[in-house]
Short mmCIF file of C-alpha atoms and ligand atoms in Angstrom, two decimals:
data_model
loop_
_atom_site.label_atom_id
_atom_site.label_comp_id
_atom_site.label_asym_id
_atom_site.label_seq_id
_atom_site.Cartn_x
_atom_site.Cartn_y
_atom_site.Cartn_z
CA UNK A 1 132.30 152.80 111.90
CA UNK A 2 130.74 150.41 109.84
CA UNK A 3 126.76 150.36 109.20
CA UNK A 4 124.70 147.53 108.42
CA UNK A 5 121.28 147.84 107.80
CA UNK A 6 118.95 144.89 107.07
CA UNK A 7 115.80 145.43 105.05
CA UNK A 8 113.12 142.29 105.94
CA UNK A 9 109.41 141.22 106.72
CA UNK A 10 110.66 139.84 109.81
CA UNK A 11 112.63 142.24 111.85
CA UNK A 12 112.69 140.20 114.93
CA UNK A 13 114.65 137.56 113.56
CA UNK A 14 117.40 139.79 113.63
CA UNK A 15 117.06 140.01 118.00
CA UNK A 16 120.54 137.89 118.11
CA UNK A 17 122.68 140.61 116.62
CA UNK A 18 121.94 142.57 120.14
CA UNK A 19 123.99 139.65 121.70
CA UNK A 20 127.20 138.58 122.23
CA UNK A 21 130.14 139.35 119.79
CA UNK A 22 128.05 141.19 117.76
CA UNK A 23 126.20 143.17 120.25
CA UNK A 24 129.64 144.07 121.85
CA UNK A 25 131.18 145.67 118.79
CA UNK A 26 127.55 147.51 119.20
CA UNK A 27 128.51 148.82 121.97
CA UNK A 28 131.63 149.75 121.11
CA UNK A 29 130.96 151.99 118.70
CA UNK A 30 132.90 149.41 115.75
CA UNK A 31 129.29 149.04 114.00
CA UNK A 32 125.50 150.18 113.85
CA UNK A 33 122.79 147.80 113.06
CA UNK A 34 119.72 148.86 111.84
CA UNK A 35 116.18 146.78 110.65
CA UNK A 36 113.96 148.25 108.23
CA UNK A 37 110.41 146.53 108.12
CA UNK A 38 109.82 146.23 104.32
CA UNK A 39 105.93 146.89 104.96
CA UNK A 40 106.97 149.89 105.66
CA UNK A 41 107.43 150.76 102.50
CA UNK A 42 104.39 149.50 101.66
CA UNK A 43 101.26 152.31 100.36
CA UNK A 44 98.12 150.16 100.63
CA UNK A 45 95.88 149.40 102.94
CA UNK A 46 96.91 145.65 103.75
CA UNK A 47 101.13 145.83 103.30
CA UNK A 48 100.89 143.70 100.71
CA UNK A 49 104.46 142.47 99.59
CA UNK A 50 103.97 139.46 96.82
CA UNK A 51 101.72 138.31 94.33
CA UNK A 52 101.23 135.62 92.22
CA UNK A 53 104.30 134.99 89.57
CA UNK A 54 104.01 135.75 86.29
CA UNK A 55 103.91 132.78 83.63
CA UNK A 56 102.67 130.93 86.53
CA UNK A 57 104.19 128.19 88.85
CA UNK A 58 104.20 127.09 92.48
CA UNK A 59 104.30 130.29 95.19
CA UNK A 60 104.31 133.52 95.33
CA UNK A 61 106.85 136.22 94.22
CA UNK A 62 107.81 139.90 96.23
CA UNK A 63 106.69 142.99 94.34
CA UNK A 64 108.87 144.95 93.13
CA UNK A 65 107.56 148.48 94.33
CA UNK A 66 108.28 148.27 98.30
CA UNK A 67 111.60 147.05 97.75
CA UNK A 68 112.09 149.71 95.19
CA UNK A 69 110.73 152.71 98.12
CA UNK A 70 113.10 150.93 100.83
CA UNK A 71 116.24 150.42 98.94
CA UNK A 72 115.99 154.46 97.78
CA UNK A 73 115.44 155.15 101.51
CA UNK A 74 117.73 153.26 103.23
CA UNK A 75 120.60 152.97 100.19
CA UNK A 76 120.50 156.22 98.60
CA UNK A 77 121.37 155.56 94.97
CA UNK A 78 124.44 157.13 93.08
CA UNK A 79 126.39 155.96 96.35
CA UNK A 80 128.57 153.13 93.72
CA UNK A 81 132.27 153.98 95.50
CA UNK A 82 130.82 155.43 98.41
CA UNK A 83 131.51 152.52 100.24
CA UNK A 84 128.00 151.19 100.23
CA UNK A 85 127.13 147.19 99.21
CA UNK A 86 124.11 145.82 98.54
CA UNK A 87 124.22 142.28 99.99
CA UNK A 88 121.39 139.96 98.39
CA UNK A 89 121.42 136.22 100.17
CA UNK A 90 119.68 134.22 97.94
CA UNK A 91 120.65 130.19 96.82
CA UNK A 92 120.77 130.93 93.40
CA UNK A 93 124.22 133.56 94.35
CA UNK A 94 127.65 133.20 93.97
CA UNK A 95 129.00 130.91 96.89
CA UNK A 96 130.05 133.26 100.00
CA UNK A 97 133.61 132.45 100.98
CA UNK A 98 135.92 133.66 103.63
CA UNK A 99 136.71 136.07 100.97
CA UNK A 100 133.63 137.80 100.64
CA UNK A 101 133.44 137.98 104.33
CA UNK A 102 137.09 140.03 104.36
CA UNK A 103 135.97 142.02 101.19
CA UNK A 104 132.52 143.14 102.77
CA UNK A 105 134.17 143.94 106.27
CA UNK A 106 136.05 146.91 104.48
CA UNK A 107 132.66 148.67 103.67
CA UNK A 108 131.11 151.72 105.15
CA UNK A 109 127.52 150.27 104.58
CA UNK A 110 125.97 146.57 104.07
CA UNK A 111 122.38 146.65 102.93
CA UNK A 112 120.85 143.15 103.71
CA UNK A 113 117.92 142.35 101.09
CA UNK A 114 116.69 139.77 102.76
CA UNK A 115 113.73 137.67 100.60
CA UNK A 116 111.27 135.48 101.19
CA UNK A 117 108.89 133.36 99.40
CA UNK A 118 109.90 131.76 95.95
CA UNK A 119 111.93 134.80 95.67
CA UNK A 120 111.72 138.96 94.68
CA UNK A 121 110.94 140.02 91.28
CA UNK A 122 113.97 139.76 89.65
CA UNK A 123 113.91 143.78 88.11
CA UNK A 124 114.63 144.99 91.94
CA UNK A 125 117.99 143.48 91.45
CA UNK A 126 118.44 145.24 87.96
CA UNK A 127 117.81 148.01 88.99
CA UNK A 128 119.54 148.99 91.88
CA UNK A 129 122.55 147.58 89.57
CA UNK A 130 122.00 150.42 87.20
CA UNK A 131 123.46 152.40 90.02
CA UNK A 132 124.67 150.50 93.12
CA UNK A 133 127.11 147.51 94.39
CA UNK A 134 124.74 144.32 94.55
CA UNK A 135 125.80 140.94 94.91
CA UNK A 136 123.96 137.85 95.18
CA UNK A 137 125.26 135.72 97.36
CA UNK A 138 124.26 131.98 98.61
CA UNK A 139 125.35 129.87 101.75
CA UNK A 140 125.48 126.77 100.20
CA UNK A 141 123.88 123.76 98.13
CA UNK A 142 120.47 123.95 100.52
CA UNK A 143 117.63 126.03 100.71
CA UNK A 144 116.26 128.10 103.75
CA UNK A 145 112.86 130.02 103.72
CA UNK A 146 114.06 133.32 103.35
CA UNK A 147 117.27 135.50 103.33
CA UNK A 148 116.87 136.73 106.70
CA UNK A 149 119.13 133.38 108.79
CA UNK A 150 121.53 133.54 106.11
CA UNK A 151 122.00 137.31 106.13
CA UNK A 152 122.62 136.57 110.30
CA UNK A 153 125.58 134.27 109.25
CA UNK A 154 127.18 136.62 106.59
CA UNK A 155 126.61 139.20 109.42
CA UNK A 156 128.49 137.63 112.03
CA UNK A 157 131.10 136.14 109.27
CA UNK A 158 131.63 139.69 108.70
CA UNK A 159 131.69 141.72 111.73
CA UNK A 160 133.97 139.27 113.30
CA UNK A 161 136.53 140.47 110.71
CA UNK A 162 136.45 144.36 111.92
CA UNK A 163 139.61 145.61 112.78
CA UNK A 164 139.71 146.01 116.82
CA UNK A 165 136.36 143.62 116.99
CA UNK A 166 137.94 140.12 118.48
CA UNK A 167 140.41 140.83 121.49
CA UNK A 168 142.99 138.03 119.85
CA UNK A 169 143.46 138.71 116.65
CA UNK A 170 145.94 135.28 116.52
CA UNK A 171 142.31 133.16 116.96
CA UNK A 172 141.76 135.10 113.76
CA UNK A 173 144.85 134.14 112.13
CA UNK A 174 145.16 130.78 113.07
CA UNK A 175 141.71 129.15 111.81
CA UNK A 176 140.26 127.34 109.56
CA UNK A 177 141.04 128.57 106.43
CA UNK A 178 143.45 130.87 108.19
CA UNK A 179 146.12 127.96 107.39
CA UNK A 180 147.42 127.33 104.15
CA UNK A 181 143.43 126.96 103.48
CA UNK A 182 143.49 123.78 105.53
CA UNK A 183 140.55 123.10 108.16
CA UNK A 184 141.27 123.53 111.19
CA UNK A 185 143.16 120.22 113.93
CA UNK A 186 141.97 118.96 116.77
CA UNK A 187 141.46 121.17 119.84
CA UNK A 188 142.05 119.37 123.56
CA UNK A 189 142.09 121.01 126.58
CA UNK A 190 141.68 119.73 130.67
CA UNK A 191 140.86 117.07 131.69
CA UNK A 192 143.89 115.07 130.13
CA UNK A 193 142.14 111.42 131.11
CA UNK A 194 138.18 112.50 130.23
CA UNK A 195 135.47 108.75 129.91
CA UNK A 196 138.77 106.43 128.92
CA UNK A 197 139.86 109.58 125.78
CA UNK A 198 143.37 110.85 126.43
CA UNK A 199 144.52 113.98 124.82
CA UNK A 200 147.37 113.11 122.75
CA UNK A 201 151.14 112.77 124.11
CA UNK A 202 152.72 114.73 121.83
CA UNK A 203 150.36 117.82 122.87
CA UNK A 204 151.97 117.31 126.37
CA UNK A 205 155.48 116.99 125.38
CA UNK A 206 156.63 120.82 125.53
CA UNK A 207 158.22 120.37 122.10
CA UNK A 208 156.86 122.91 120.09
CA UNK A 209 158.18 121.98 116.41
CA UNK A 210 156.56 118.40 117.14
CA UNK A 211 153.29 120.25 118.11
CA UNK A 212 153.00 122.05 114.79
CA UNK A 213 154.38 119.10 112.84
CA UNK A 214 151.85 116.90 114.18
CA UNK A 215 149.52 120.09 113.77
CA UNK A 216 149.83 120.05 110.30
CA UNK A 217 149.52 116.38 109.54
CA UNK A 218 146.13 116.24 111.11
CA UNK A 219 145.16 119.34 109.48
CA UNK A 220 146.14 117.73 105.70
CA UNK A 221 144.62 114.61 107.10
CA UNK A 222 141.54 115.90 107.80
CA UNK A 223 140.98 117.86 105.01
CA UNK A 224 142.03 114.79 102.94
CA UNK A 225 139.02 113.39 104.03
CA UNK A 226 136.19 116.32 104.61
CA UNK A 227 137.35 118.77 102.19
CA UNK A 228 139.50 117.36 99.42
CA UNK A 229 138.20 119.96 97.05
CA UNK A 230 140.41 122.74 98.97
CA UNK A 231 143.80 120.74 98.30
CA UNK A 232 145.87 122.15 95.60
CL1 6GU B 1 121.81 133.01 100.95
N1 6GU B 1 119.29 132.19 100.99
C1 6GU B 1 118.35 131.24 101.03
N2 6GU B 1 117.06 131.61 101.05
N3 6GU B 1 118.63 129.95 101.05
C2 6GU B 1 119.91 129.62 101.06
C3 6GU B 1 120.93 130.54 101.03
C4 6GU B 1 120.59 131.85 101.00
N4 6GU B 1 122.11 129.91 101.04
C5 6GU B 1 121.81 128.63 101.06
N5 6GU B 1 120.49 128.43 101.08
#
């Protein structure tokens, strides 16, 4: 079973992993989710997590020492094999791919460091590198407030990919990305006639070679457009 953990100052944005897919494979006994409140960790009086950043600037910047207390608690160090990731979401990571998602689904444990503010001092990262799996890893070209909505979609990118999760695992197969790294074509379903839109002819026509043919050719066509970057 796999185990996710999510260290945050906002536990409750995590409340959608307790529904649908994810919550199923909950209860199922395929994966255990758990939310750490970094504040926690904290040994003063007020919680404090961040301070002002060194050599100055805009913001402020988390301190080093509560992520330090959590990571040792909740990713025991000396655990490199063990099956154990560190997952930091951060725009300044390597892109996350489809790849990632099917490399991080064979873990035991994901750790979610999940930032906010300008960002965490950078020495937490260092250091549980000395003697744990981290990657940084970013969405995309855009910038959110914190790790903790982009750690849901790596989540849920993930989890989808655990063996016995989905009941079809052609949906999984057949995707975007799934296809000769095309996106994915056109979906129709009932009605066929729907405000003066028909669903094409050749999806009616029973002849399956046609269907994929004309499958594939809106596939190219479409990535053509979107996604020409992902043609050889
Ligand atoms: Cl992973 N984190 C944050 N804070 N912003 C992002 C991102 C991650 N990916 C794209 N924007």
């Amino acid at each position: 079973m796999m185990r996710i953990d999510i260290i945050t100052i906002f536990p409750e944005y995590f409340s959608p992993l307790d529904l649908s897919l994810v919550g199923k494979a909950r209860v199922g006994g395929l994966l255990e989710v758990a939310t750490h409140d970094l504040r926690g960790f904290t040994s003063d009086r007020h919680h404090t997590v961040d301070d002002t950043p060194y050599g100055g600037g805009a913001g402020m910047v988390m301190k080093p020492e509560p992520w330090g207390v959590a990571l040792d608690a909740v990713a025991p160090p000396n655990r490199d094999g063990s099956g154990s990731i560190v997952v930091v979401p951060t725009p300044s990571g390597k892109p996350f791919v489809q790849a990632d998602a099917e490399r991080l689904a064979h873990a035991q444990q994901l750790v979610f460091v999940c930032g906010r503010y300008e960002g965490i001092d950078e020495r937490v990262v260092e250091d549980a590198r000395t003697n744990r799996h981290v990657e940084e890893l970013s969405l995309g070209d855009f910038v959110l407030n914190g790790g903790e909505v982009a750690a849901l979609a790596m989540i849920e990118a993930v989890v989808r990919l655990i063996p016995g999760f989905m009941g079809n695992a052609e949906s999984l197969a057949e995707e975007s990305y799934g296809v000769d790294g095309l996106l994915e074509y056109p979906l129709y379903t009932k009605p066929q006639h729907w405000r003066g839109l028909d669903v094409p002819d050749v999806l009616l026509s029973g002849d399956h070679a046609r269907v994929v043919a004309w499958r594939k050719k809106l596939s190219l066509q479409r990535t053509q457009e979107r996604r020409p970057d992902l043609l050889p």
